[in-house]
Short mmCIF file of C-alpha atoms and ligand atoms in Angstrom, two decimals:
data_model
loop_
_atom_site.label_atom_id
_atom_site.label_comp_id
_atom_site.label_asym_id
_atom_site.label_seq_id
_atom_site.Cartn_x
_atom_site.Cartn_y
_atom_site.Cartn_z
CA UNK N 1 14.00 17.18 -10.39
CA UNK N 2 10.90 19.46 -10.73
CA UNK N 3 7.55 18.34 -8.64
CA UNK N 4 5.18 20.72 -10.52
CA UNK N 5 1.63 21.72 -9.46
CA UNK N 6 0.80 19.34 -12.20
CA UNK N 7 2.02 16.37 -10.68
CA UNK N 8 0.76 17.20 -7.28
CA UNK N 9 -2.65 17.24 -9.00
CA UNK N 10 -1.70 13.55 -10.58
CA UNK N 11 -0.81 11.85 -6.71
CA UNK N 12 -3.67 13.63 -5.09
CA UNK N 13 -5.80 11.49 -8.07
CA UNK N 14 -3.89 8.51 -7.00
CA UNK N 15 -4.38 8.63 -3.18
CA UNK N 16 -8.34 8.96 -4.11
CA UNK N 17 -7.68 5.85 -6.20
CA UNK N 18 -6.29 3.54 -3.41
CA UNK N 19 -8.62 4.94 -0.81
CA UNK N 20 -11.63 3.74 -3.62
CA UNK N 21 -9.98 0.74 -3.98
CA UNK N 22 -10.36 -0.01 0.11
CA UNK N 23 -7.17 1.83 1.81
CA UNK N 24 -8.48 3.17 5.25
CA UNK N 25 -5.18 4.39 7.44
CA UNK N 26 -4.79 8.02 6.08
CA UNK N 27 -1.76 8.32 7.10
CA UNK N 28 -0.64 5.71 4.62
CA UNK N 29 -3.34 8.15 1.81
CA UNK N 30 -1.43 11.30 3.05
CA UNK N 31 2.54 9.88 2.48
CA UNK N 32 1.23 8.82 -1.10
CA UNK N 33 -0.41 11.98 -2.11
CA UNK N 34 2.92 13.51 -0.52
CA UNK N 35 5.93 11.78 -2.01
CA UNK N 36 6.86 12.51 -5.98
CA UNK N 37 6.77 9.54 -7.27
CA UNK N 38 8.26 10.37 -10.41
CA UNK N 39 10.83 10.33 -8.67
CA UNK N 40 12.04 6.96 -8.22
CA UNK N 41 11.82 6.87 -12.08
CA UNK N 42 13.44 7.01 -15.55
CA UNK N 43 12.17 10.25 -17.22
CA UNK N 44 10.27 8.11 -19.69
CA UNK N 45 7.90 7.62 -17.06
CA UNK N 46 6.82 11.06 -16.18
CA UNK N 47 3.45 11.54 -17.37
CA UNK N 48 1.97 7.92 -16.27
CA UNK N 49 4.14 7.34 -12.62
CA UNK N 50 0.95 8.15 -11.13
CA UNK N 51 -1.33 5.61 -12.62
CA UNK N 52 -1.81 2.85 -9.96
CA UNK N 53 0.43 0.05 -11.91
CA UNK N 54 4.24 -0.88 -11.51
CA UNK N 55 6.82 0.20 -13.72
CA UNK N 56 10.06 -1.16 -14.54
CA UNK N 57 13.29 -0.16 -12.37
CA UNK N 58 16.81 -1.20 -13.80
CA UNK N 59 18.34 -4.54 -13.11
CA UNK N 60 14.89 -6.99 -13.91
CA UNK N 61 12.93 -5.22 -10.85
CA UNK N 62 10.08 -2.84 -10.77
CA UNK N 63 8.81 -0.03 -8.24
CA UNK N 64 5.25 -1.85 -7.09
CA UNK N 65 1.92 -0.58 -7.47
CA UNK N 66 1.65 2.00 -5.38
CA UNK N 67 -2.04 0.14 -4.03
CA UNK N 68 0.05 -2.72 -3.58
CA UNK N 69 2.89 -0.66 -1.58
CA UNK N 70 -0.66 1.10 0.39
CA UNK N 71 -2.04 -2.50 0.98
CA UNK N 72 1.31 -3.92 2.40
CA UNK N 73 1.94 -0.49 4.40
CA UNK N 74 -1.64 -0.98 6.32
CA UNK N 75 -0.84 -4.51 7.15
CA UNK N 76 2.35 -3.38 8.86
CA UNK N 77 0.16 -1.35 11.08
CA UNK N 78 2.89 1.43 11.50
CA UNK N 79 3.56 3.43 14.43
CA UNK N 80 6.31 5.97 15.30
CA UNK N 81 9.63 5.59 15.49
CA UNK N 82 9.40 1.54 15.15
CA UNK N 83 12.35 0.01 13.63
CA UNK N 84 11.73 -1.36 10.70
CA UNK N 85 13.38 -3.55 8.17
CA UNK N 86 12.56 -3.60 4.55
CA UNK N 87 13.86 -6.58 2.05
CA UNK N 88 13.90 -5.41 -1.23
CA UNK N 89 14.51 -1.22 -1.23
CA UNK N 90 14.42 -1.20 -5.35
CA UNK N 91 13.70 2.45 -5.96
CA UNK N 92 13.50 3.52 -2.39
CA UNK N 93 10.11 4.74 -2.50
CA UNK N 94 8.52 2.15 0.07
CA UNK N 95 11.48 2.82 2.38
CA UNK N 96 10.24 6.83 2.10
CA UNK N 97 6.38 5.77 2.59
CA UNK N 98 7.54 4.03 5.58
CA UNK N 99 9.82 7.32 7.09
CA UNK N 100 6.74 9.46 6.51
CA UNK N 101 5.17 7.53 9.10
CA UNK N 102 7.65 8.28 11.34
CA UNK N 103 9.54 4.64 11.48
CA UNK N 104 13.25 3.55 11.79
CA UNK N 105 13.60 2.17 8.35
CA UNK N 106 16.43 -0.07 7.35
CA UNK N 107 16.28 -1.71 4.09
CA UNK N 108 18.21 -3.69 2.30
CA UNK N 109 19.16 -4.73 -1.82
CA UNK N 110 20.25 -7.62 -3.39
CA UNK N 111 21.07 -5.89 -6.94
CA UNK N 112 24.52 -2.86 -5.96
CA UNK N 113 22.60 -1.12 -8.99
CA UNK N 114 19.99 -0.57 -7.28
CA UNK N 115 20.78 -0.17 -4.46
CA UNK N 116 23.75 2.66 -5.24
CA UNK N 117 20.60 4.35 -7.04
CA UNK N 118 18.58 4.12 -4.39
CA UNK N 119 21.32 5.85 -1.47
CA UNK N 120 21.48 8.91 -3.95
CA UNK N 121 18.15 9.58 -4.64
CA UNK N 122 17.02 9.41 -0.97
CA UNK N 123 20.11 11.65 0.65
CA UNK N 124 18.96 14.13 -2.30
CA UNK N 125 15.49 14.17 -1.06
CA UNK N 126 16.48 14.38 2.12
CA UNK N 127 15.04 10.94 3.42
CA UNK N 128 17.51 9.70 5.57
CA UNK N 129 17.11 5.03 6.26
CA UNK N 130 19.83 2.94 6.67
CA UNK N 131 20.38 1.02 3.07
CA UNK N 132 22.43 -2.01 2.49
CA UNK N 133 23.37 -3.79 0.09
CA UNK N 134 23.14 -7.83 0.86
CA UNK N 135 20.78 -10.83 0.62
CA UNK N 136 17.40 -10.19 2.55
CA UNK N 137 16.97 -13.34 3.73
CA UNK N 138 19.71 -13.18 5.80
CA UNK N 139 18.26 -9.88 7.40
CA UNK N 140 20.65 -7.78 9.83
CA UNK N 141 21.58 -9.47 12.61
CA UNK N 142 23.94 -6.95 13.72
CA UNK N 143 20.70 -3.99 13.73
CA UNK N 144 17.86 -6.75 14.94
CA UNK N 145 15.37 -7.25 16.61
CA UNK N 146 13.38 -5.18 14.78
CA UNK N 147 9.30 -4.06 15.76
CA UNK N 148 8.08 -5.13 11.97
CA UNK N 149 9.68 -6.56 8.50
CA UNK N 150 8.50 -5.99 5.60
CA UNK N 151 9.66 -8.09 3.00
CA UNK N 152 8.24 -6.65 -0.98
CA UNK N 153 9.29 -9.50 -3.36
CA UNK N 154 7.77 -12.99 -3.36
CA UNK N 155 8.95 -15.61 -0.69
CA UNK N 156 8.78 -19.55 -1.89
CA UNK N 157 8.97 -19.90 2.05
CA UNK N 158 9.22 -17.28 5.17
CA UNK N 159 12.77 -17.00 5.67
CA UNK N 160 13.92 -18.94 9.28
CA UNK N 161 16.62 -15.85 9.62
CA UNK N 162 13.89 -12.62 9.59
CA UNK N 163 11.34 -14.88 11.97
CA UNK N 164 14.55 -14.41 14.43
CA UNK N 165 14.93 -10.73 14.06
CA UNK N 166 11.92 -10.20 14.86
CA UNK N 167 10.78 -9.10 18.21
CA UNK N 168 8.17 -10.96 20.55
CA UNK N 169 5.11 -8.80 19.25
CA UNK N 170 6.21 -8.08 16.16
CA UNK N 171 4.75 -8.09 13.06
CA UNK N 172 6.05 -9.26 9.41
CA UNK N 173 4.33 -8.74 6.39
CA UNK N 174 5.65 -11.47 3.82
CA UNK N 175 4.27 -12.06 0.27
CA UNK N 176 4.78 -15.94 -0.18
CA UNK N 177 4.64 -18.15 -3.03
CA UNK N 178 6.81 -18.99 -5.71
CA UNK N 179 6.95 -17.38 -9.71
CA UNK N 180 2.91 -16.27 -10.56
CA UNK N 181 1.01 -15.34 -7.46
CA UNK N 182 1.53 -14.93 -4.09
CA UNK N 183 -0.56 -15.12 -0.81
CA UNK N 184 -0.26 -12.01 1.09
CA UNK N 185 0.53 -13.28 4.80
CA UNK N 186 0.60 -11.01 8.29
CA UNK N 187 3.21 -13.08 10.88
CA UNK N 188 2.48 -12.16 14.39
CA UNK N 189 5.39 -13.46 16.70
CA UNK N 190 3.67 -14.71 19.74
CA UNK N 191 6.87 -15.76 21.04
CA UNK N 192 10.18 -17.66 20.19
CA UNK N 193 8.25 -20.99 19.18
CA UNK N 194 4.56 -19.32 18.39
CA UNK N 195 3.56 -17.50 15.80
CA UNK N 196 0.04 -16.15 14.50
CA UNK N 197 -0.27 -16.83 10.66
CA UNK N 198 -3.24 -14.62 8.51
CA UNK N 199 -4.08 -14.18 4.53
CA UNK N 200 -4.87 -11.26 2.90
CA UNK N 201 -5.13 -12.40 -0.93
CA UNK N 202 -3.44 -12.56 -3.75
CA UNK N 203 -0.58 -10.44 -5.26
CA UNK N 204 2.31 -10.33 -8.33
CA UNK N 205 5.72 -10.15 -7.20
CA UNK N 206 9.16 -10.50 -8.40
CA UNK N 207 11.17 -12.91 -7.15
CA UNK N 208 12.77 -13.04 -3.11
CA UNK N 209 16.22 -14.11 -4.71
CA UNK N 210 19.30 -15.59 -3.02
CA UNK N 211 22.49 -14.42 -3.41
CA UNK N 212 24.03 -10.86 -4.17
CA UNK N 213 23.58 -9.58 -7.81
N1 SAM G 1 10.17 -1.78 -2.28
C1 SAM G 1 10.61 -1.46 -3.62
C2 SAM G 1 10.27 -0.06 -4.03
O1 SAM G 1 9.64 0.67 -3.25
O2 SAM G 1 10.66 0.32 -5.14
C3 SAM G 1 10.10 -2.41 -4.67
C4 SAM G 1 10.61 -3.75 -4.48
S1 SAM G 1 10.73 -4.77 -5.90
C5 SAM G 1 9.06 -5.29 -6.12
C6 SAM G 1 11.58 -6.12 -5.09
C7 SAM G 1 13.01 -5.82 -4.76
O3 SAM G 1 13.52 -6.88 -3.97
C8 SAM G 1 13.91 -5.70 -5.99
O4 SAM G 1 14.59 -4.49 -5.97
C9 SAM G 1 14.86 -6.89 -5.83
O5 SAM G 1 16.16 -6.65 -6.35
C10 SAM G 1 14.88 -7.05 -4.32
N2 SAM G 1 15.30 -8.37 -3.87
C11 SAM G 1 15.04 -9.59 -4.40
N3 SAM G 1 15.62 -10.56 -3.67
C12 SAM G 1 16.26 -9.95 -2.64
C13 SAM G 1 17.05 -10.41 -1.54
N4 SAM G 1 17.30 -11.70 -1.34
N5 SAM G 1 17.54 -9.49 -0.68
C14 SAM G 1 17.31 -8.15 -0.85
N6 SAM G 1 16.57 -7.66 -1.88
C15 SAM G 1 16.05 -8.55 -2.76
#
């Protein structure tokens, strides 16, 4: 895997793209201009894995725009060494945005594919989460609660099981809506029974799917 002077000059192009399109938190700029995106990639995909779109994965699932991945990254209002879970690691690359910042990440993947891909790639760059391979909406009871989820497929509902595992204070950031678009939603947990909903707009997602693939 070579990260040339070439592609550094392609991310740094990208971060000044999301920060145009209305990304503040630079620490959310800095991890994108830092992480080799190509990475998380087949080698088809070289020259154009820094244009802002998303690009196909293995298994029916794509690595998301990496605006999108900036948008959902601000929401989560980050700080250090939160734990965090992720549903829906794909390529891993989200996971890594989120370990730049300094958080706990555990994330976890429906498809093995995937999610065997994923656990190589990272331990070779030398990004260390916790990956599993299971069905999101179940979360991980066993590692909860956790400080923020982050859920990065589309939700028909907000699962009853992550609302759990999250802490009192915490924050979720939840795409929901069924196949087409879906409403970008904050979930503050104000306590057991209260919870502070917000919209952000709207996004394309592939599906939240039950069930192990
Ligand atoms: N965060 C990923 C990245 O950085 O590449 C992109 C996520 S992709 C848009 C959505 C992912 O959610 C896919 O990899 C898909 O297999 C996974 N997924 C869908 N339903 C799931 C579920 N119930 N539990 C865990 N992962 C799921």
């Amino acid at each position: 895997m070579i990260d040339s002077y070439r592609h550094k000059g392609m991310r740094r192009k990208l971060a000044v793209t999301i920060k145009n399109k209305g990304i503040k938190d630079q620490r959310v700029l800095a991890a994108i201009e830092k992480i080799p995106r190509h990475f998380f990639l087949d080698s088809s995909f070289t020259e154009i894995a820094y244009q802002d779109k998303p690009f196909p994965i293995g298994s029916g699932q794509t690595i998301s725009q990496p605006y999108t991945v900036a948008f959902q990254t601000e929401l989560l209002q980050v700080e250090k060494d939160e734990k965090i879970l992720e549903v829906g690691t794909g390529s891993g690359y989200q996971a890594c945005v989120l370990l730049e910042m300094g958080a706990r990440v555990y994330s976890i993947e429906r498809h093995r594919t995937l999610y065997k891909k994923a656990s190589q790639l990272l331990s070779e760059m030398g990004y260390l989460p916790k990956l599993f391979y299971g069905d999101g909406y179940k979360g991980l009871p066993t590692f909860a609660p956790f400080d923020k989820i982050l859920v990065t497929a589309g939700a028909p509902e907000i699962p009853e099981e992550l609302l759990k595992q999250l802490k009192t204070g915490g924050l979720m950031v939840i795409p929901l809506g069924g196949s087409g678009n879906q409403l970008m939603t904050t979930i503050r947990k104000l306590s057991d029974t209260d919870f502070e909903k917000k919209e952000h707009g709207y996004f394309r997602f592939v599906p939240l799917l039950g069930k192990k693939a």
